[in-house]
PDB file of C-alpha atoms and ligand atoms in Angstrom:
ATOM      1  CA  MET A1215      -0.349  -0.256   0.212  1.00  0.00           C
ATOM      2  CA  ILE A1216       2.633   2.777   0.830  1.00  0.00           C
ATOM      3  CA  GLN A1217       6.034   2.378   0.280  1.00  0.00           C
ATOM      4  CA  LEU A1218       8.637   4.446   1.922  1.00  0.00           C
ATOM      5  CA  SER A1219      12.504   4.622   0.415  1.00  0.00           C
ATOM      6  CA  HIS A1220      15.344   6.067   1.679  1.00  0.00           C
ATOM      7  CA  ILE A1221      14.048   8.567   3.425  1.00  0.00           C
ATOM      8  CA  HIS A1222      15.745  11.750   4.416  1.00  0.00           C
ATOM      9  CA  LYS A1223      14.117  14.677   6.167  1.00  0.00           C
ATOM     10  CA  GLU A1224      16.554  18.032   7.374  1.00  0.00           C
ATOM     11  CA  TYR A1225      15.158  20.506   8.940  1.00  0.00           C
ATOM     12  CA  LYS A1226      17.334  23.792   8.822  1.00  0.00           C
ATOM     13  CA  LEU A1227      17.582  26.406  11.939  1.00  0.00           C
ATOM     14  CA  ASP A1228      19.806  29.227  11.590  1.00  0.00           C
ATOM     15  CA  GLY A1229      22.043  27.820   9.428  1.00  0.00           C
ATOM     16  CA  ASP A1230      22.872  24.860  11.661  1.00  0.00           C
ATOM     17  CA  VAL A1231      21.091  21.543   9.893  1.00  0.00           C
ATOM     18  CA  PHE A1232      19.489  19.203  11.807  1.00  0.00           C
ATOM     19  CA  VAL A1233      19.198  15.622  10.286  1.00  0.00           C
ATOM     20  CA  ALA A1234      15.965  14.650  11.757  1.00  0.00           C
ATOM     21  CA  LEU A1235      14.919  10.665   9.352  1.00  0.00           C
ATOM     22  CA  LYS A1236      17.893   9.311   7.965  1.00  0.00           C
ATOM     23  CA  ASP A1237      17.756   6.390   5.033  1.00  0.00           C
ATOM     24  CA  ILE A1238      15.220   5.170   6.376  1.00  0.00           C
ATOM     25  CA  ASN A1239      13.197   2.278   4.041  1.00  0.00           C
ATOM     26  CA  LEU A1240       9.642   0.615   5.181  1.00  0.00           C
ATOM     27  CA  LYS A1241       6.528  -0.633   3.323  1.00  0.00           C
ATOM     28  CA  ILE A1242       2.759  -1.095   5.148  1.00  0.00           C
ATOM     29  CA  ASN A1243       1.312  -3.548   3.457  1.00  0.00           C
ATOM     30  CA  ASP A1244      -3.245  -3.190   2.972  1.00  0.00           C
ATOM     31  CA  GLY A1245      -4.897  -4.511   6.656  1.00  0.00           C
ATOM     32  CA  ASP A1246      -2.226  -3.904   8.665  1.00  0.00           C
ATOM     33  CA  PHE A1247      -1.659  -2.436  12.556  1.00  0.00           C
ATOM     34  CA  THR A1248       1.629  -1.061  12.465  1.00  0.00           C
ATOM     35  CA  ALA A1249       3.496   1.149  15.310  1.00  0.00           C
ATOM     36  CA  ILE A1250       5.758   3.175  15.370  1.00  0.00           C
ATOM     37  CA  VAL A1251       7.815   3.560  18.373  1.00  0.00           C
ATOM     38  CA  GLY A1252      11.054   5.278  19.764  1.00  0.00           C
ATOM     39  CA  PRO A1253      11.856   7.643  22.077  1.00  0.00           C
ATOM     40  CA  SER A1254      10.068  11.750  22.108  1.00  0.00           C
ATOM     41  CA  GLY A1255      11.974  13.371  19.800  1.00  0.00           C
ATOM     42  CA  CYS A1256      12.989  10.789  17.531  1.00  0.00           C
ATOM     43  CA  GLY A1257      12.004  11.446  14.831  1.00  0.00           C
ATOM     44  CA  LYS A1258       8.883   9.361  15.310  1.00  0.00           C
ATOM     45  CA  SER A1259       6.027  13.003  14.310  1.00  0.00           C
ATOM     46  CA  THR A1260       7.761  14.068  11.295  1.00  0.00           C
ATOM     47  CA  LEU A1261       8.187   9.825   9.185  1.00  0.00           C
ATOM     48  CA  MET A1262       3.709  10.547  10.597  1.00  0.00           C
ATOM     49  CA  HIS A1263       3.325  13.519   8.679  1.00  0.00           C
ATOM     50  CA  ILE A1264       5.858  12.598   5.550  1.00  0.00           C
ATOM     51  CA  ILE A1265       3.549   8.745   5.606  1.00  0.00           C
ATOM     52  CA  GLY A1266       0.477  11.446   6.044  1.00  0.00           C
ATOM     53  CA  LEU A1267       1.490  13.486   2.824  1.00  0.00           C
ATOM     54  CA  LEU A1268       1.101  16.603   4.960  1.00  0.00           C
ATOM     55  CA  ASP A1269       5.011  16.771   5.230  1.00  0.00           C
ATOM     56  CA  ASN A1270       7.418  16.608   1.973  1.00  0.00           C
ATOM     57  CA  PRO A1271      10.975  14.548   2.660  1.00  0.00           C
ATOM     58  CA  SER A1272      14.614  16.433   1.786  1.00  0.00           C
ATOM     59  CA  SER A1273      14.966  13.101  -0.807  1.00  0.00           C
ATOM     60  CA  GLY A1274      13.713   9.281  -1.600  1.00  0.00           C
ATOM     61  CA  THR A1275      10.488   8.818  -2.547  1.00  0.00           C
ATOM     62  CA  ILE A1276       7.352   7.417  -1.866  1.00  0.00           C
ATOM     63  CA  THR A1277       4.496   5.401  -3.043  1.00  0.00           C
ATOM     64  CA  ILE A1278       1.156   4.608  -3.062  1.00  0.00           C
ATOM     65  CA  SER A1279      -0.259   1.997  -4.217  1.00  0.00           C
ATOM     66  CA  GLY A1280       2.679   1.748  -6.816  1.00  0.00           C
ATOM     67  CA  LYS A1281       2.535   5.214  -7.699  1.00  0.00           C
ATOM     68  CA  ASP A1282       5.117   8.028  -7.136  1.00  0.00           C
ATOM     69  CA  VAL A1283       3.161  11.046  -4.847  1.00  0.00           C
ATOM     70  CA  SER A1284       6.199  13.547  -5.782  1.00  0.00           C
ATOM     71  CA  LYS A1285       4.196  13.156  -9.734  1.00  0.00           C
ATOM     72  CA  LEU A1286       0.420  14.025  -8.275  1.00  0.00           C
ATOM     73  CA  SER A1287      -0.128  17.556  -8.156  1.00  0.00           C
ATOM     74  CA  ASP A1288      -0.380  19.638  -5.316  1.00  0.00           C
ATOM     75  CA  ASP A1289      -4.865  19.790  -6.111  1.00  0.00           C
ATOM     76  CA  ASP A1290      -3.862  15.700  -5.709  1.00  0.00           C
ATOM     77  CA  LEU A1291      -1.846  15.190  -3.938  1.00  0.00           C
ATOM     78  CA  SER A1292      -4.637  16.887  -1.227  1.00  0.00           C
ATOM     79  CA  LYS A1293      -7.138  14.840  -2.959  1.00  0.00           C
ATOM     80  CA  LEU A1294      -4.874  11.389  -2.237  1.00  0.00           C
ATOM     81  CA  ARG A1295      -4.332  13.091   1.291  1.00  0.00           C
ATOM     82  CA  ASN A1296      -8.457  13.919   2.937  1.00  0.00           C
ATOM     83  CA  GLU A1297      -9.493  10.371   0.673  1.00  0.00           C
ATOM     84  CA  PHE A1298      -6.786   8.056   1.302  1.00  0.00           C
ATOM     85  CA  VAL A1299      -5.463   9.372   4.710  1.00  0.00           C
ATOM     86  CA  GLY A1300      -7.805  10.017   7.898  1.00  0.00           C
ATOM     87  CA  PHE A1301      -5.560  11.236  11.223  1.00  0.00           C
ATOM     88  CA  VAL A1302      -6.174  11.322  14.724  1.00  0.00           C
ATOM     89  CA  PHE A1303      -3.581  14.011  16.823  1.00  0.00           C
ATOM     90  CA  GLN A1304      -3.261  13.863  21.264  1.00  0.00           C
ATOM     91  CA  GLN A1305      -4.451  16.952  21.326  1.00  0.00           C
ATOM     92  CA  PHE A1306      -7.652  15.801  19.415  1.00  0.00           C
ATOM     93  CA  ASN A1307      -7.319  19.029  17.173  1.00  0.00           C
ATOM     94  CA  LEU A1308     -11.007  19.874  16.808  1.00  0.00           C
ATOM     95  CA  ILE A1309     -12.277  23.431  16.025  1.00  0.00           C
ATOM     96  CA  ASN A1310     -13.538  24.561  19.237  1.00  0.00           C
ATOM     97  CA  LYS A1311     -15.344  27.112  17.804  1.00  0.00           C
ATOM     98  CA  LEU A1312     -17.788  24.211  15.327  1.00  0.00           C
ATOM     99  CA  THR A1313     -20.273  21.147  16.087  1.00  0.00           C
ATOM    100  CA  VAL A1314     -19.439  17.744  16.980  1.00  0.00           C
ATOM    101  CA  ALA A1315     -21.477  17.081  13.325  1.00  0.00           C
ATOM    102  CA  GLU A1316     -19.102  20.068  12.091  1.00  0.00           C
ATOM    103  CA  ASN A1317     -15.740  18.490  13.355  1.00  0.00           C
ATOM    104  CA  ILE A1318     -16.734  15.112  12.125  1.00  0.00           C
ATOM    105  CA  LEU A1319     -18.121  16.746   8.246  1.00  0.00           C
ATOM    106  CA  LEU A1320     -15.273  19.301   8.133  1.00  0.00           C
ATOM    107  CA  PRO A1321     -12.419  16.608   5.992  1.00  0.00           C
ATOM    108  CA  THR A1322     -16.090  16.136   3.051  1.00  0.00           C
ATOM    109  CA  ILE A1323     -16.152  19.830   1.754  1.00  0.00           C
ATOM    110  CA  TYR A1324     -12.896  19.486   1.194  1.00  0.00           C
ATOM    111  CA  ALA A1325     -12.878  16.225  -1.381  1.00  0.00           C
ATOM    112  CA  ARG A1326     -13.928  15.770  -4.454  1.00  0.00           C
ATOM    113  CA  LYS A1327     -18.232  16.342  -4.412  1.00  0.00           C
ATOM    114  CA  ASP A1328     -18.701  12.316  -5.083  1.00  0.00           C
ATOM    115  CA  LEU A1329     -17.914  10.341  -2.349  1.00  0.00           C
ATOM    116  CA  GLY A1330     -20.552   7.916  -3.029  1.00  0.00           C
ATOM    117  CA  PHE A1331     -22.568   8.783   1.218  1.00  0.00           C
ATOM    118  CA  ASP A1332     -25.057  11.824   2.193  1.00  0.00           C
ATOM    119  CA  PRO A1333     -22.128  13.190   4.334  1.00  0.00           C
ATOM    120  CA  LYS A1334     -24.755  13.987   7.123  1.00  0.00           C
ATOM    121  CA  THR A1335     -26.604  10.142   7.717  1.00  0.00           C
ATOM    122  CA  ARG A1336     -22.714   8.983   7.520  1.00  0.00           C
ATOM    123  CA  ALA A1337     -21.638  11.753  10.268  1.00  0.00           C
ATOM    124  CA  MET A1338     -25.303  10.882  12.044  1.00  0.00           C
ATOM    125  CA  GLU A1339     -23.795   7.273  11.539  1.00  0.00           C
ATOM    126  CA  LEU A1340     -20.277   7.328  12.808  1.00  0.00           C
ATOM    127  CA  MET A1341     -21.681   9.361  15.806  1.00  0.00           C
ATOM    128  CA  LYS A1342     -24.344   6.292  16.457  1.00  0.00           C
ATOM    129  CA  ARG A1343     -21.167   4.319  16.444  1.00  0.00           C
ATOM    130  CA  PHE A1344     -19.697   6.339  18.288  1.00  0.00           C
ATOM    131  CA  GLU A1345     -21.798   7.176  21.046  1.00  0.00           C
ATOM    132  CA  ILE A1346     -21.188  10.788  20.981  1.00  0.00           C
ATOM    133  CA  ASP A1347     -24.816  10.990  18.825  1.00  0.00           C
ATOM    134  CA  SER A1348     -25.872  13.407  22.452  1.00  0.00           C
ATOM    135  CA  LYS A1349     -23.165  15.684  21.976  1.00  0.00           C
ATOM    136  CA  ALA A1350     -23.060  16.241  17.793  1.00  0.00           C
ATOM    137  CA  LYS A1351     -24.651  20.016  18.850  1.00  0.00           C
ATOM    138  CA  SER A1352     -22.258  21.112  21.698  1.00  0.00           C
ATOM    139  CA  TYR A1353     -18.984  22.312  21.456  1.00  0.00           C
ATOM    140  CA  PRO A1354     -15.629  20.050  21.683  1.00  0.00           C
ATOM    141  CA  ASN A1355     -14.269  22.115  24.307  1.00  0.00           C
ATOM    142  CA  LYS A1356     -17.582  20.874  26.635  1.00  0.00           C
ATOM    143  CA  LEU A1357     -16.768  17.674  25.837  1.00  0.00           C
ATOM    144  CA  SER A1358     -14.326  14.386  28.250  1.00  0.00           C
ATOM    145  CA  GLY A1359     -11.135  14.035  26.294  1.00  0.00           C
ATOM    146  CA  GLY A1360     -12.426  10.091  25.035  1.00  0.00           C
ATOM    147  CA  GLN A1361     -15.522  11.929  23.395  1.00  0.00           C
ATOM    148  CA  GLN A1362     -13.559  14.142  21.981  1.00  0.00           C
ATOM    149  CA  GLN A1363     -11.371  11.829  20.546  1.00  0.00           C
ATOM    150  CA  ARG A1364     -13.843   9.733  19.556  1.00  0.00           C
ATOM    151  CA  VAL A1365     -14.860  12.442  17.608  1.00  0.00           C
ATOM    152  CA  ALA A1366     -11.881  12.822  16.504  1.00  0.00           C
ATOM    153  CA  ILE A1367     -11.971   9.067  14.801  1.00  0.00           C
ATOM    154  CA  ALA A1368     -15.550  10.319  13.485  1.00  0.00           C
ATOM    155  CA  ARG A1369     -13.684  13.178  11.470  1.00  0.00           C
ATOM    156  CA  ALA A1370     -10.307  10.533  10.649  1.00  0.00           C
ATOM    157  CA  LEU A1371     -13.395   8.767   9.072  1.00  0.00           C
ATOM    158  CA  ILE A1372     -15.598  10.560   6.802  1.00  0.00           C
ATOM    159  CA  ASN A1373     -13.767  10.018   3.829  1.00  0.00           C
ATOM    160  CA  LYS A1374     -14.156   6.666   4.238  1.00  0.00           C
ATOM    161  CA  PRO A1375     -10.073   6.130   3.968  1.00  0.00           C
ATOM    162  CA  LYS A1376      -7.860   3.152   4.026  1.00  0.00           C
ATOM    163  CA  LEU A1377      -5.192   4.954   6.700  1.00  0.00           C
ATOM    164  CA  ILE A1378      -5.395   6.224   9.902  1.00  0.00           C
ATOM    165  CA  LEU A1379      -2.670   7.198  11.165  1.00  0.00           C
ATOM    166  CA  ALA A1380      -3.043   8.691  15.075  1.00  0.00           C
ATOM    167  CA  ASP A1381      -0.223   9.892  16.849  1.00  0.00           C
ATOM    168  CA  GLU A1382       0.311   9.940  19.491  1.00  0.00           C
ATOM    169  CA  PRO A1383      -3.847   8.476  19.952  1.00  0.00           C
ATOM    170  CA  THR A1384      -3.757   8.384  24.014  1.00  0.00           C
ATOM    171  CA  GLY A1385      -1.197  10.959  24.904  1.00  0.00           C
ATOM    172  CA  ASN A1386      -3.301  12.849  26.787  1.00  0.00           C
ATOM    173  CA  LEU A1387      -6.842  10.130  28.223  1.00  0.00           C
ATOM    174  CA  ASP A1388      -6.201   8.544  31.105  1.00  0.00           C
ATOM    175  CA  SER A1389      -4.585   4.615  30.750  1.00  0.00           C
ATOM    176  CA  LYS A1390      -8.887   2.985  31.070  1.00  0.00           C
ATOM    177  CA  THR A1391      -9.974   6.127  28.759  1.00  0.00           C
ATOM    178  CA  GLY A1392      -6.323   5.377  27.021  1.00  0.00           C
ATOM    179  CA  GLU A1393      -8.379   1.691  26.684  1.00  0.00           C
ATOM    180  CA  LYS A1394     -11.129   1.810  25.019  1.00  0.00           C
ATOM    181  CA  ILE A1395      -9.681   3.989  22.733  1.00  0.00           C
ATOM    182  CA  LEU A1396      -6.902   2.383  21.557  1.00  0.00           C
ATOM    183  CA  SER A1397     -10.318  -1.083  21.535  1.00  0.00           C
ATOM    184  CA  LEU A1398     -12.042   1.118  19.234  1.00  0.00           C
ATOM    185  CA  LEU A1399      -8.093   1.551  16.623  1.00  0.00           C
ATOM    186  CA  LYS A1400      -7.933  -2.799  16.784  1.00  0.00           C
ATOM    187  CA  GLU A1401     -11.743  -3.223  15.831  1.00  0.00           C
ATOM    188  CA  LEU A1402     -11.377  -0.798  13.104  1.00  0.00           C
ATOM    189  CA  ASN A1403      -8.542  -2.816  11.587  1.00  0.00           C
ATOM    190  CA  GLY A1404      -9.862  -5.512  12.559  1.00  0.00           C
ATOM    191  CA  HIS A1405     -13.864  -5.317  11.194  1.00  0.00           C
ATOM    192  CA  ASP A1406     -13.351  -2.268   9.353  1.00  0.00           C
ATOM    193  CA  LYS A1407     -10.121  -3.472   7.732  1.00  0.00           C
ATOM    194  CA  ILE A1408      -8.640  -0.448   7.858  1.00  0.00           C
ATOM    195  CA  THR A1409      -4.703   0.373   7.972  1.00  0.00           C
ATOM    196  CA  ILE A1410      -3.937   1.809  11.098  1.00  0.00           C
ATOM    197  CA  VAL A1411      -0.032   3.384  11.864  1.00  0.00           C
ATOM    198  CA  MET A1412      -0.528   4.541  15.659  1.00  0.00           C
ATOM    199  CA  VAL A1413       2.934   6.189  16.540  1.00  0.00           C
ATOM    200  CA  THR A1414       3.625   5.923  21.018  1.00  0.00           C
ATOM    201  CA  HIS A1415       6.937   6.403  22.467  1.00  0.00           C
ATOM    202  CA  ASP A1416       5.400   4.102  24.668  1.00  0.00           C
ATOM    203  CA  ASN A1417       6.340  -0.232  24.715  1.00  0.00           C
ATOM    204  CA  HIS A1418       3.349  -1.143  26.721  1.00  0.00           C
ATOM    205  CA  ILE A1419       0.410   1.005  23.884  1.00  0.00           C
ATOM    206  CA  ALA A1420       2.404  -0.346  21.301  1.00  0.00           C
ATOM    207  CA  GLU A1421       2.223  -4.456  21.989  1.00  0.00           C
ATOM    208  CA  ARG A1422      -1.058  -3.751  21.311  1.00  0.00           C
ATOM    209  CA  ALA A1423      -0.287  -3.344  16.759  1.00  0.00           C
ATOM    210  CA  LYS A1424       0.133  -5.980  15.963  1.00  0.00           C
ATOM    211  CA  THR A1425       3.558  -5.343  13.968  1.00  0.00           C
ATOM    212  CA  HIS A1426       6.554  -2.332  15.221  1.00  0.00           C
ATOM    213  CA  ILE A1427       8.703  -0.419  13.026  1.00  0.00           C
ATOM    214  CA  HIS A1428      11.790   1.132  15.717  1.00  0.00           C
ATOM    215  CA  VAL A1429      13.093   4.646  15.425  1.00  0.00           C
ATOM    216  CA  LEU A1430      16.107   5.537  16.799  1.00  0.00           C
ATOM    217  CA  ASP A1431      17.877   9.419  16.279  1.00  0.00           C
ATOM    218  CA  GLY A1432      15.445   9.469  13.300  1.00  0.00           C
ATOM    219  CA  GLU A1433      16.615   5.812  11.775  1.00  0.00           C
ATOM    220  CA  ILE A1434      14.466   2.176  11.699  1.00  0.00           C
ATOM    221  CA  VAL A1435      16.420  -0.094  14.312  1.00  0.00           C
ATOM    222  CA  ASP A1436      15.725  -3.869  14.863  1.00  0.00           C
ATOM    223  CA  ASP A1437      13.825  -4.633  17.374  1.00  0.00           C
TER     224      ASP A1437
HETATM  225  N1  ADP B1691      10.046  21.626  12.251  1.00  0.00           N
HETATM  226  C1  ADP B1691      10.905  21.482  12.464  1.00  0.00           C
HETATM  227  N2  ADP B1691      11.481  23.127  12.475  1.00  0.00           N
HETATM  228  C2  ADP B1691      13.105  22.653  13.352  1.00  0.00           C
HETATM  229  N3  ADP B1691      12.756  20.956  14.546  1.00  0.00           N
HETATM  230  C3  ADP B1691      11.834  19.894  14.377  1.00  0.00           C
HETATM  231  C4  ADP B1691      10.377  19.950  13.224  1.00  0.00           C
HETATM  232  N4  ADP B1691      10.177  19.696  13.569  1.00  0.00           N
HETATM  233  C5  ADP B1691      10.913  18.536  14.506  1.00  0.00           C
HETATM  234  N5  ADP B1691      12.160  18.996  14.546  1.00  0.00           N
HETATM  235  C6  ADP B1691      13.229  18.442  15.526  1.00  0.00           C
HETATM  236  O1  ADP B1691      13.481  17.011  14.523  1.00  0.00           O
HETATM  237  C7  ADP B1691      13.200  15.591  16.315  1.00  0.00           C
HETATM  238  C8  ADP B1691      12.399  15.053  15.589  1.00  0.00           C
HETATM  239  O2  ADP B1691      10.731  15.347  16.543  1.00  0.00           O
HETATM  240  P1  ADP B1691       9.334  14.674  16.541  1.00  0.00           P
HETATM  241  O3  ADP B1691       9.439  13.856  14.754  1.00  0.00           O
HETATM  242  O4  ADP B1691       8.089  15.624  16.427  1.00  0.00           O
HETATM  243  O5  ADP B1691       9.740  13.195  17.043  1.00  0.00           O
HETATM  244  P2  ADP B1691       8.941  12.783  18.083  1.00  0.00           P
HETATM  245  O6  ADP B1691       7.677  12.651  17.529  1.00  0.00           O
HETATM  246  O7  ADP B1691       9.341  11.333  17.973  1.00  0.00           O
HETATM  247  O8  ADP B1691       8.833  12.859  19.332  1.00  0.00           O
HETATM  248  C9  ADP B1691      12.847  16.497  17.060  1.00  0.00           C
HETATM  249  O9  ADP B1691      14.662  16.560  18.008  1.00  0.00           O
HETATM  250  C10 ADP B1691      12.503  17.742  17.418  1.00  0.00           C
HETATM  251  O10 ADP B1691      12.699  19.507  17.481  1.00  0.00           O
HETATM  252 MG1   MG B1692       5.361  13.036  18.561  1.00  0.00          MG
END
């Protein structure tokens, strides 16, 4: 599904060059539930942003379903990102000025017109499934952390992505609530057949994934 070859990422800071990722080679197959694991600052989020087409590598290639994404126009790239990937973040990244339902519907605005489903009906189904339908008209800052993350997951799913990228999805939750979010991700992988890549610094959480990619100082290391 996704292949990264010789990915290198550097940041330039006041003339200094900081190498965040070095010669990353990895493959994510359809149906995987992979954890990207490593200590804080090792490059996990940078890697996730590159996999999710939110950021460009300094060099190296990314292919999705056999297509080199560097060959795509900006428009096609945004479309692919919007419809192929759903993102879940540690801080939920919901928009507090929009209601729960409006947050969930937001990605459909940027998608192509013929998504093949009615956005509002799908949003309601997702809210029911994740038991946040009673909060449809509430604002995110009135919700608990677990509820906010379920809204974020519904938003990630609205365009029927093949892949969910989750960056420390339980990082702001107590362990019991975090456990529920992990079970939900497992269900999306097992039942809905969505490929999941989850970033975490926590080995205990990483254990819930089927496969693991260990990162240290910007490089993939063996287990
Ligand atoms: N936009 C940026 N500019 C400069 N340095 C960055 C930027 N983003 C990340 N970094 C640096 O790259 C390294 C990896 O960051 P990150 O991918 O966020 O790590 P992790 O998610 O594993 O904690 C860190 O040292 C961080 O300071
Ligand atoms: Mg990070």
